[in-house]
């Protein structure tokens, strides 16, 4: 099967799991139920879930554990978007091409839906590690805690939110992206390897790949914010400038941002080469690079059109 | 040592742990750090932590595991208060006698602080069960998930929030209290017993005690909302009538609410008698009943004063 067909199959499998892993009990309050149902119907690209699933399988974790972990990471990510879009944060109108949950069901329902995703995500991570050796469980759950918590995602999100009021030495878009964006990419790339008992050297290579990809991804996202309209990428555009949020494309310029993505992706490819050399089943990581290149090419074209 | 001295000692031990279990790393964003620091400095009564700690110890769990579990439950509870007080929910001004985190540091910081407490709470629960038999881990983590998630606390919170817009058959204050209030009391009373491998019969008695106490506690809270001013119980008063929230004292009347509390507490005492008969170390549960009676007496007096 070619890479595109493989990708489509994987996506539809993970999409089904994304919906099925959080069944709504009878008697669920209608606003909370509505916000969750809409969220589960729009899983987005699920790139984190796909990466986590394929890495876990490549390192020999069972399909069931791999799928549970993949969906858990996607739930954590989706919850972070629900929070991020609230009026008190980015005040977004659109997520994944549809009106935000807080717009349709109210802020309270959006918050409670995000918490339901988080509660379920922890339970799925737990199912993933149940019965594994205690030291593997501890390593995995410790990694999860540190990258989701105040040393990781939450601090990045807070720096992003209070950017304009931060003192100079904290106003470093790269360190903010490390917390806000790299944390979740790390969970997608490294956590499955840790739980599947990869060698420390392999986990380190994946960790560096996560940093290069995460920073590229954030730069691409910043470029999208600057170059695209609402209708193109399914979320509210040009928010960073309005809200005085860190945006690399605004800080270093548009061509420099494309160069930076290129440089980071090349560094990532070196990590992939070393990983595949040791473990050929990780060759799928090259496909992700190809998809990413396609996104960059599309965006680059849009940028030129916009500039012209 | 008498019961009051014992209680004071326990409180100061748990209070220290409440602060110490969530160290803020260098570089924590100042709004997030401020919201967390203030929250950790005002632990409230810690009644849930004390119950969880003493039940866990009574069933033979180590002091360290018991303390981790107690603080985890208190963090979950505190996070629920931070969310509950947001402008989109109860829009409260005061919590535990001081201005709410969202008033001082902004809504975004309050939300991220609550998520930091939740992230840490899951990690502490994990530390509590690490190395225990897999079936005990699964039973404990399954109980946690179901009472925190959409079948428990989150649904109760959502019903509370959307009370006025619920259809008639969902407008049942008691079922809302089961989700909103009983869930966390259950975690405090039953989860420690499950993790400490109590007999199913003992866990069942504790589960029924949690229901009786949780419903009493909610009724008492509803009475406080009706009878007290801001200054007395450290949070914003008379919110339920303003916000059209379920309030039993408003629904069935003030004297009837005092009767109901009495009835529920008596049912609880029968559970305690059966528990202590089997496990004398649980006799401390009687002290909780005595403290609760004192609170009721104070409130009853305030009610008479207010009425006069």
PDB file of N, CA, C and O in Angstrom, chain B residues 88-150:
ATOM      1  N   UNK B  88     -17.761  33.030  33.896  1.00  0.00           N
ATOM      2  CA  UNK B  88     -18.718  32.280  33.075  1.00  0.00           C
ATOM      3  C   UNK B  88     -19.467  31.218  33.881  1.00  0.00           C
ATOM      4  O   UNK B  88     -20.373  30.578  33.367  1.00  0.00           O
ATOM      5  N   UNK B  89     -19.066  31.005  35.133  1.00  0.00           N
ATOM      6  CA  UNK B  89     -19.811  30.047  35.974  1.00  0.00           C
ATOM      7  C   UNK B  89     -20.486  30.838  37.107  1.00  0.00           C
ATOM      8  O   UNK B  89     -21.427  31.547  36.852  1.00  0.00           O
ATOM      9  N   UNK B  90     -19.949  30.787  38.326  1.00  0.00           N
ATOM     10  CA  UNK B  90     -20.639  31.473  39.431  1.00  0.00           C
ATOM     11  C   UNK B  90     -20.259  32.945  39.574  1.00  0.00           C
ATOM     12  O   UNK B  90     -20.853  33.656  40.386  1.00  0.00           O
ATOM     13  N   UNK B  91     -19.243  33.375  38.848  1.00  0.00           N
ATOM     14  CA  UNK B  91     -18.801  34.775  38.889  1.00  0.00           C
ATOM     15  C   UNK B  91     -18.622  35.254  40.339  1.00  0.00           C
ATOM     16  O   UNK B  91     -19.153  36.295  40.721  1.00  0.00           O
ATOM     17  N   UNK B  92     -17.885  34.477  41.116  1.00  0.00           N
ATOM     18  CA  UNK B  92     -17.689  34.818  42.531  1.00  0.00           C
ATOM     19  C   UNK B  92     -16.563  35.851  42.675  1.00  0.00           C
ATOM     20  O   UNK B  92     -15.715  36.012  41.793  1.00  0.00           O
ATOM     21  N   UNK B  93     -16.599  36.555  43.797  1.00  0.00           N
ATOM     22  CA  UNK B  93     -15.574  37.566  44.074  1.00  0.00           C
ATOM     23  C   UNK B  93     -14.568  37.052  45.103  1.00  0.00           C
ATOM     24  O   UNK B  93     -13.411  37.432  45.085  1.00  0.00           O
ATOM     25  N   UNK B  94     -15.056  36.244  46.029  1.00  0.00           N
ATOM     26  CA  UNK B  94     -14.236  35.794  47.158  1.00  0.00           C
ATOM     27  C   UNK B  94     -14.173  34.279  47.202  1.00  0.00           C
ATOM     28  O   UNK B  94     -15.165  33.610  46.954  1.00  0.00           O
ATOM     29  N   UNK B  95     -12.997  33.762  47.533  1.00  0.00           N
ATOM     30  CA  UNK B  95     -12.840  32.328  47.805  1.00  0.00           C
ATOM     31  C   UNK B  95     -11.944  32.187  49.025  1.00  0.00           C
ATOM     32  O   UNK B  95     -10.867  32.783  49.075  1.00  0.00           O
ATOM     33  N   UNK B  96     -12.417  31.410  49.994  1.00  0.00           N
ATOM     34  CA  UNK B  96     -11.646  31.202  51.220  1.00  0.00           C
ATOM     35  C   UNK B  96     -11.197  32.531  51.837  1.00  0.00           C
ATOM     36  O   UNK B  96     -10.039  32.694  52.255  1.00  0.00           O
ATOM     37  N   UNK B  97     -12.094  33.496  51.777  1.00  0.00           N
ATOM     38  CA  UNK B  97     -11.864  34.768  52.441  1.00  0.00           C
ATOM     39  C   UNK B  97     -10.990  35.756  51.690  1.00  0.00           C
ATOM     40  O   UNK B  97     -10.764  36.873  52.176  1.00  0.00           O
ATOM     41  N   UNK B  98     -10.465  35.390  50.531  1.00  0.00           N
ATOM     42  CA  UNK B  98      -9.627  36.336  49.767  1.00  0.00           C
ATOM     43  C   UNK B  98     -10.187  36.476  48.349  1.00  0.00           C
ATOM     44  O   UNK B  98     -10.949  35.623  47.892  1.00  0.00           O
ATOM     45  N   UNK B  99      -9.809  37.561  47.647  1.00  0.00           N
ATOM     46  CA  UNK B  99     -10.319  37.729  46.282  1.00  0.00           C
ATOM     47  C   UNK B  99      -9.955  36.526  45.408  1.00  0.00           C
ATOM     48  O   UNK B  99      -8.867  35.968  45.535  1.00  0.00           O
ATOM     49  N   UNK B 100     -10.875  36.145  44.532  1.00  0.00           N
ATOM     50  CA  UNK B 100     -10.654  34.998  43.648  1.00  0.00           C
ATOM     51  C   UNK B 100      -9.456  35.239  42.725  1.00  0.00           C
ATOM     52  O   UNK B 100      -9.180  36.378  42.332  1.00  0.00           O
ATOM     53  N   UNK B 101      -8.794  34.137  42.350  1.00  0.00           N
ATOM     54  CA  UNK B 101      -7.616  34.215  41.466  1.00  0.00           C
ATOM     55  C   UNK B 101      -7.936  34.968  40.165  1.00  0.00           C
ATOM     56  O   UNK B 101      -7.128  35.760  39.684  1.00  0.00           O
ATOM     57  N   UNK B 102      -9.114  34.725  39.607  1.00  0.00           N
ATOM     58  CA  UNK B 102      -9.425  35.389  38.334  1.00  0.00           C
ATOM     59  C   UNK B 102      -9.593  36.898  38.508  1.00  0.00           C
ATOM     60  O   UNK B 102      -9.383  37.653  37.551  1.00  0.00           O
ATOM     61  N   UNK B 103      -9.932  37.342  39.722  1.00  0.00           N
ATOM     62  CA  UNK B 103     -10.045  38.781  39.988  1.00  0.00           C
ATOM     63  C   UNK B 103      -8.659  39.430  40.038  1.00  0.00           C
ATOM     64  O   UNK B 103      -8.476  40.557  39.626  1.00  0.00           O
ATOM     65  N   UNK B 104      -7.710  38.709  40.610  1.00  0.00           N
ATOM     66  CA  UNK B 104      -6.382  39.270  40.843  1.00  0.00           C
ATOM     67  C   UNK B 104      -5.474  39.070  39.623  1.00  0.00           C
ATOM     68  O   UNK B 104      -4.758  39.986  39.223  1.00  0.00           O
ATOM     69  N   UNK B 105      -5.500  37.890  39.043  1.00  0.00           N
ATOM     70  CA  UNK B 105      -4.528  37.547  37.994  1.00  0.00           C
ATOM     71  C   UNK B 105      -5.146  37.373  36.613  1.00  0.00           C
ATOM     72  O   UNK B 105      -4.437  37.114  35.650  1.00  0.00           O
ATOM     73  N   UNK B 106      -6.458  37.476  36.526  1.00  0.00           N
ATOM     74  CA  UNK B 106      -7.135  37.299  35.243  1.00  0.00           C
ATOM     75  C   UNK B 106      -7.663  35.877  35.089  1.00  0.00           C
ATOM     76  O   UNK B 106      -7.157  34.946  35.710  1.00  0.00           O
ATOM     77  N   UNK B 107      -8.675  35.754  34.244  1.00  0.00           N
ATOM     78  CA  UNK B 107      -9.316  34.451  34.037  1.00  0.00           C
ATOM     79  C   UNK B 107      -8.356  33.410  33.477  1.00  0.00           C
ATOM     80  O   UNK B 107      -8.374  32.251  33.889  1.00  0.00           O
ATOM     81  N   UNK B 108      -7.538  33.828  32.515  1.00  0.00           N
ATOM     82  CA  UNK B 108      -6.605  32.881  31.894  1.00  0.00           C
ATOM     83  C   UNK B 108      -5.699  32.254  32.937  1.00  0.00           C
ATOM     84  O   UNK B 108      -5.501  31.032  32.963  1.00  0.00           O
ATOM     85  N   UNK B 109      -5.152  33.089  33.827  1.00  0.00           N
ATOM     86  CA  UNK B 109      -4.243  32.576  34.862  1.00  0.00           C
ATOM     87  C   UNK B 109      -4.981  31.656  35.824  1.00  0.00           C
ATOM     88  O   UNK B 109      -4.438  30.623  36.258  1.00  0.00           O
ATOM     89  N   UNK B 110      -6.232  31.998  36.159  1.00  0.00           N
ATOM     90  CA  UNK B 110      -7.004  31.140  37.068  1.00  0.00           C
ATOM     91  C   UNK B 110      -7.236  29.765  36.433  1.00  0.00           C
ATOM     92  O   UNK B 110      -7.105  28.735  37.091  1.00  0.00           O
ATOM     93  N   UNK B 111      -7.570  29.768  35.143  1.00  0.00           N
ATOM     94  CA  UNK B 111      -7.801  28.495  34.433  1.00  0.00           C
ATOM     95  C   UNK B 111      -6.519  27.661  34.388  1.00  0.00           C
ATOM     96  O   UNK B 111      -6.522  26.459  34.690  1.00  0.00           O
ATOM     97  N   UNK B 112      -5.405  28.310  34.038  1.00  0.00           N
ATOM     98  CA  UNK B 112      -4.147  27.557  33.930  1.00  0.00           C
ATOM     99  C   UNK B 112      -3.686  27.057  35.300  1.00  0.00           C
ATOM    100  O   UNK B 112      -3.136  25.956  35.418  1.00  0.00           O
ATOM    101  N   UNK B 113      -3.931  27.851  36.355  1.00  0.00           N
ATOM    102  CA  UNK B 113      -3.578  27.408  37.707  1.00  0.00           C
ATOM    103  C   UNK B 113      -4.405  26.177  38.083  1.00  0.00           C
ATOM    104  O   UNK B 113      -3.876  25.210  38.655  1.00  0.00           O
ATOM    105  N   UNK B 114      -5.694  26.197  37.748  1.00  0.00           N
ATOM    106  CA  UNK B 114      -6.544  25.037  38.051  1.00  0.00           C
ATOM    107  C   UNK B 114      -6.041  23.805  37.299  1.00  0.00           C
ATOM    108  O   UNK B 114      -5.996  22.701  37.851  1.00  0.00           O
ATOM    109  N   UNK B 115      -5.620  23.997  36.049  1.00  0.00           N
ATOM    110  CA  UNK B 115      -5.108  22.858  35.271  1.00  0.00           C
ATOM    111  C   UNK B 115      -3.796  22.337  35.851  1.00  0.00           C
ATOM    112  O   UNK B 115      -3.525  21.130  35.812  1.00  0.00           O
ATOM    113  N   UNK B 116      -2.982  23.247  36.393  1.00  0.00           N
ATOM    114  CA  UNK B 116      -1.734  22.812  37.035  1.00  0.00           C
ATOM    115  C   UNK B 116      -2.044  21.951  38.260  1.00  0.00           C
ATOM    116  O   UNK B 116      -1.376  20.934  38.508  1.00  0.00           O
ATOM    117  N   UNK B 117      -3.064  22.349  39.033  1.00  0.00           N
ATOM    118  CA  UNK B 117      -3.467  21.549  40.194  1.00  0.00           C
ATOM    119  C   UNK B 117      -3.950  20.163  39.750  1.00  0.00           C
ATOM    120  O   UNK B 117      -3.615  19.145  40.365  1.00  0.00           O
ATOM    121  N   UNK B 118      -4.720  20.133  38.662  1.00  0.00           N
ATOM    122  CA  UNK B 118      -5.247  18.853  38.168  1.00  0.00           C
ATOM    123  C   UNK B 118      -4.113  17.952  37.675  1.00  0.00           C
ATOM    124  O   UNK B 118      -4.054  16.761  37.991  1.00  0.00           O
ATOM    125  N   UNK B 119      -3.193  18.534  36.906  1.00  0.00           N
ATOM    126  CA  UNK B 119      -2.057  17.763  36.398  1.00  0.00           C
ATOM    127  C   UNK B 119      -1.258  17.153  37.543  1.00  0.00           C
ATOM    128  O   UNK B 119      -0.884  15.983  37.532  1.00  0.00           O
ATOM    129  N   UNK B 120      -1.032  17.967  38.585  1.00  0.00           N
ATOM    130  CA  UNK B 120      -0.273  17.483  39.740  1.00  0.00           C
ATOM    131  C   UNK B 120      -1.072  16.449  40.519  1.00  0.00           C
ATOM    132  O   UNK B 120      -0.509  15.470  41.030  1.00  0.00           O
ATOM    133  N   UNK B 121      -2.381  16.651  40.596  1.00  0.00           N
ATOM    134  CA  UNK B 121      -3.225  15.711  41.344  1.00  0.00           C
ATOM    135  C   UNK B 121      -3.175  14.318  40.713  1.00  0.00           C
ATOM    136  O   UNK B 121      -3.033  13.318  41.420  1.00  0.00           O
ATOM    137  N   UNK B 122      -3.266  14.251  39.381  1.00  0.00           N
ATOM    138  CA  UNK B 122      -3.169  12.938  38.730  1.00  0.00           C
ATOM    139  C   UNK B 122      -1.812  12.295  39.013  1.00  0.00           C
ATOM    140  O   UNK B 122      -1.720  11.088  39.254  1.00  0.00           O
ATOM    141  N   UNK B 123      -0.760  13.107  38.999  1.00  0.00           N
ATOM    142  CA  UNK B 123       0.569  12.556  39.272  1.00  0.00           C
ATOM    143  C   UNK B 123       0.657  12.021  40.702  1.00  0.00           C
ATOM    144  O   UNK B 123       1.271  10.971  40.943  1.00  0.00           O
ATOM    145  N   UNK B 124       0.028  12.725  41.636  1.00  0.00           N
ATOM    146  CA  UNK B 124       0.069  12.269  43.038  1.00  0.00           C
ATOM    147  C   UNK B 124      -0.766  11.002  43.237  1.00  0.00           C
ATOM    148  O   UNK B 124      -0.382  10.122  44.015  1.00  0.00           O
ATOM    149  N   UNK B 125      -1.891  10.908  42.542  1.00  0.00           N
ATOM    150  CA  UNK B 125      -2.671   9.662  42.623  1.00  0.00           C
ATOM    151  C   UNK B 125      -1.823   8.521  42.070  1.00  0.00           C
ATOM    152  O   UNK B 125      -1.765   7.432  42.644  1.00  0.00           O
ATOM    153  N   UNK B 126      -1.153   8.815  40.962  1.00  0.00           N
ATOM    154  CA  UNK B 126      -0.296   7.791  40.383  1.00  0.00           C
ATOM    155  C   UNK B 126       0.781   7.344  41.380  1.00  0.00           C
ATOM    156  O   UNK B 126       1.007   6.152  41.583  1.00  0.00           O
ATOM    157  N   UNK B 127       1.425   8.308  42.058  1.00  0.00           N
ATOM    158  CA  UNK B 127       2.437   7.950  43.065  1.00  0.00           C
ATOM    159  C   UNK B 127       1.816   7.098  44.178  1.00  0.00           C
ATOM    160  O   UNK B 127       2.461   6.215  44.731  1.00  0.00           O
ATOM    161  N   UNK B 128       0.574   7.394  44.501  1.00  0.00           N
ATOM    162  CA  UNK B 128      -0.106   6.637  45.566  1.00  0.00           C
ATOM    163  C   UNK B 128      -0.254   5.161  45.205  1.00  0.00           C
ATOM    164  O   UNK B 128      -0.139   4.289  46.064  1.00  0.00           O
ATOM    165  N   UNK B 129      -0.539   4.882  43.924  1.00  0.00           N
ATOM    166  CA  UNK B 129      -0.805   3.486  43.549  1.00  0.00           C
ATOM    167  C   UNK B 129       0.408   2.784  42.944  1.00  0.00           C
ATOM    168  O   UNK B 129       0.353   1.578  42.673  1.00  0.00           O
ATOM    169  N   UNK B 130       1.505   3.536  42.734  1.00  0.00           N
ATOM    170  CA  UNK B 130       2.686   2.941  42.078  1.00  0.00           C
ATOM    171  C   UNK B 130       3.163   1.716  42.860  1.00  0.00           C
ATOM    172  O   UNK B 130       3.295   1.761  44.081  1.00  0.00           O
ATOM    173  N   UNK B 131       3.388   0.644  42.132  1.00  0.00           N
ATOM    174  CA  UNK B 131       3.925  -0.568  42.756  1.00  0.00           C
ATOM    175  C   UNK B 131       2.886  -1.453  43.437  1.00  0.00           C
ATOM    176  O   UNK B 131       3.212  -2.545  43.901  1.00  0.00           O
ATOM    177  N   UNK B 132       1.631  -0.991  43.514  1.00  0.00           N
ATOM    178  CA  UNK B 132       0.578  -1.843  44.097  1.00  0.00           C
ATOM    179  C   UNK B 132       0.121  -2.873  43.044  1.00  0.00           C
ATOM    180  O   UNK B 132       0.411  -2.709  41.852  1.00  0.00           O
ATOM    181  N   UNK B 133      -0.598  -3.905  43.464  1.00  0.00           N
ATOM    182  CA  UNK B 133      -1.051  -4.905  42.488  1.00  0.00           C
ATOM    183  C   UNK B 133      -1.892  -4.255  41.384  1.00  0.00           C
ATOM    184  O   UNK B 133      -2.703  -3.365  41.667  1.00  0.00           O
ATOM    185  N   UNK B 134      -1.721  -4.715  40.121  1.00  0.00           N
ATOM    186  CA  UNK B 134      -2.436  -4.106  38.988  1.00  0.00           C
ATOM    187  C   UNK B 134      -3.938  -3.999  39.185  1.00  0.00           C
ATOM    188  O   UNK B 134      -4.542  -3.005  38.778  1.00  0.00           O
ATOM    189  N   UNK B 135      -4.560  -5.006  39.827  1.00  0.00           N
ATOM    190  CA  UNK B 135      -6.031  -4.951  39.959  1.00  0.00           C
ATOM    191  C   UNK B 135      -6.440  -3.855  40.952  1.00  0.00           C
ATOM    192  O   UNK B 135      -7.504  -3.251  40.817  1.00  0.00           O
ATOM    193  N   UNK B 136      -5.573  -3.572  41.929  1.00  0.00           N
ATOM    194  CA  UNK B 136      -5.857  -2.482  42.873  1.00  0.00           C
ATOM    195  C   UNK B 136      -5.691  -1.138  42.153  1.00  0.00           C
ATOM    196  O   UNK B 136      -6.520  -0.224  42.292  1.00  0.00           O
ATOM    197  N   UNK B 137      -4.628  -1.029  41.358  1.00  0.00           N
ATOM    198  CA  UNK B 137      -4.417   0.196  40.576  1.00  0.00           C
ATOM    199  C   UNK B 137      -5.621   0.457  39.680  1.00  0.00           C
ATOM    200  O   UNK B 137      -6.142   1.581  39.630  1.00  0.00           O
ATOM    201  N   UNK B 138      -6.062  -0.582  38.958  1.00  0.00           N
ATOM    202  CA  UNK B 138      -7.184  -0.399  38.025  1.00  0.00           C
ATOM    203  C   UNK B 138      -8.455  -0.002  38.755  1.00  0.00           C
ATOM    204  O   UNK B 138      -9.191   0.870  38.290  1.00  0.00           O
ATOM    205  N   UNK B 139      -8.720  -0.662  39.884  1.00  0.00           N
ATOM    206  CA  UNK B 139      -9.942  -0.348  40.630  1.00  0.00           C
ATOM    207  C   UNK B 139      -9.904   1.111  41.103  1.00  0.00           C
ATOM    208  O   UNK B 139     -10.875   1.857  40.966  1.00  0.00           O
ATOM    209  N   UNK B 140      -8.769   1.550  41.641  1.00  0.00           N
ATOM    210  CA  UNK B 140      -8.643   2.912  42.158  1.00  0.00           C
ATOM    211  C   UNK B 140      -8.756   3.949  41.049  1.00  0.00           C
ATOM    212  O   UNK B 140      -9.521   4.918  41.163  1.00  0.00           O
ATOM    213  N   UNK B 141      -8.010   3.737  39.954  1.00  0.00           N
ATOM    214  CA  UNK B 141      -8.008   4.739  38.893  1.00  0.00           C
ATOM    215  C   UNK B 141      -9.344   4.764  38.154  1.00  0.00           C
ATOM    216  O   UNK B 141      -9.788   5.820  37.696  1.00  0.00           O
ATOM    217  N   UNK B 142     -10.009   3.603  38.070  1.00  0.00           N
ATOM    218  CA  UNK B 142     -11.339   3.556  37.467  1.00  0.00           C
ATOM    219  C   UNK B 142     -12.356   4.329  38.320  1.00  0.00           C
ATOM    220  O   UNK B 142     -13.182   5.076  37.780  1.00  0.00           O
ATOM    221  N   UNK B 143     -12.268   4.154  39.623  1.00  0.00           N
ATOM    222  CA  UNK B 143     -13.176   4.881  40.531  1.00  0.00           C
ATOM    223  C   UNK B 143     -12.939   6.388  40.402  1.00  0.00           C
ATOM    224  O   UNK B 143     -13.886   7.174  40.313  1.00  0.00           O
ATOM    225  N   UNK B 144     -11.676   6.778  40.368  1.00  0.00           N
ATOM    226  CA  UNK B 144     -11.330   8.201  40.208  1.00  0.00           C
ATOM    227  C   UNK B 144     -11.929   8.755  38.924  1.00  0.00           C
ATOM    228  O   UNK B 144     -12.594   9.801  38.931  1.00  0.00           O
ATOM    229  N   UNK B 145     -11.702   8.063  37.818  1.00  0.00           N
ATOM    230  CA  UNK B 145     -12.182   8.565  36.525  1.00  0.00           C
ATOM    231  C   UNK B 145     -13.697   8.737  36.537  1.00  0.00           C
ATOM    232  O   UNK B 145     -14.216   9.763  36.100  1.00  0.00           O
ATOM    233  N   UNK B 146     -14.408   7.728  37.046  1.00  0.00           N
ATOM    234  CA  UNK B 146     -15.862   7.790  36.909  1.00  0.00           C
ATOM    235  C   UNK B 146     -16.461   8.890  37.790  1.00  0.00           C
ATOM    236  O   UNK B 146     -17.441   9.510  37.405  1.00  0.00           O
ATOM    237  N   UNK B 147     -15.840   9.166  38.938  1.00  0.00           N
ATOM    238  CA  UNK B 147     -16.443  10.196  39.796  1.00  0.00           C
ATOM    239  C   UNK B 147     -15.979  11.616  39.455  1.00  0.00           C
ATOM    240  O   UNK B 147     -16.656  12.590  39.784  1.00  0.00           O
ATOM    241  N   UNK B 148     -14.845  11.741  38.791  1.00  0.00           N
ATOM    242  CA  UNK B 148     -14.420  13.077  38.344  1.00  0.00           C
ATOM    243  C   UNK B 148     -15.030  13.449  36.999  1.00  0.00           C
ATOM    244  O   UNK B 148     -15.191  14.626  36.699  1.00  0.00           O
ATOM    245  N   UNK B 149     -15.335  12.448  36.164  1.00  0.00           N
ATOM    246  CA  UNK B 149     -15.656  12.692  34.751  1.00  0.00           C
ATOM    247  C   UNK B 149     -17.096  13.056  34.471  1.00  0.00           C
ATOM    248  O   UNK B 149     -17.806  13.559  35.349  1.00  0.00           O
ATOM    249  N   UNK B 150     -17.523  12.793  33.221  1.00  0.00           N
ATOM    250  CA  UNK B 150     -18.875  13.210  32.810  1.00  0.00           C
ATOM    251  C   UNK B 150     -19.976  12.397  33.471  1.00  0.00           C
ATOM    252  O   UNK B 150     -21.141  12.767  33.397  1.00  0.00           O
TER     253      UNK B 150
END
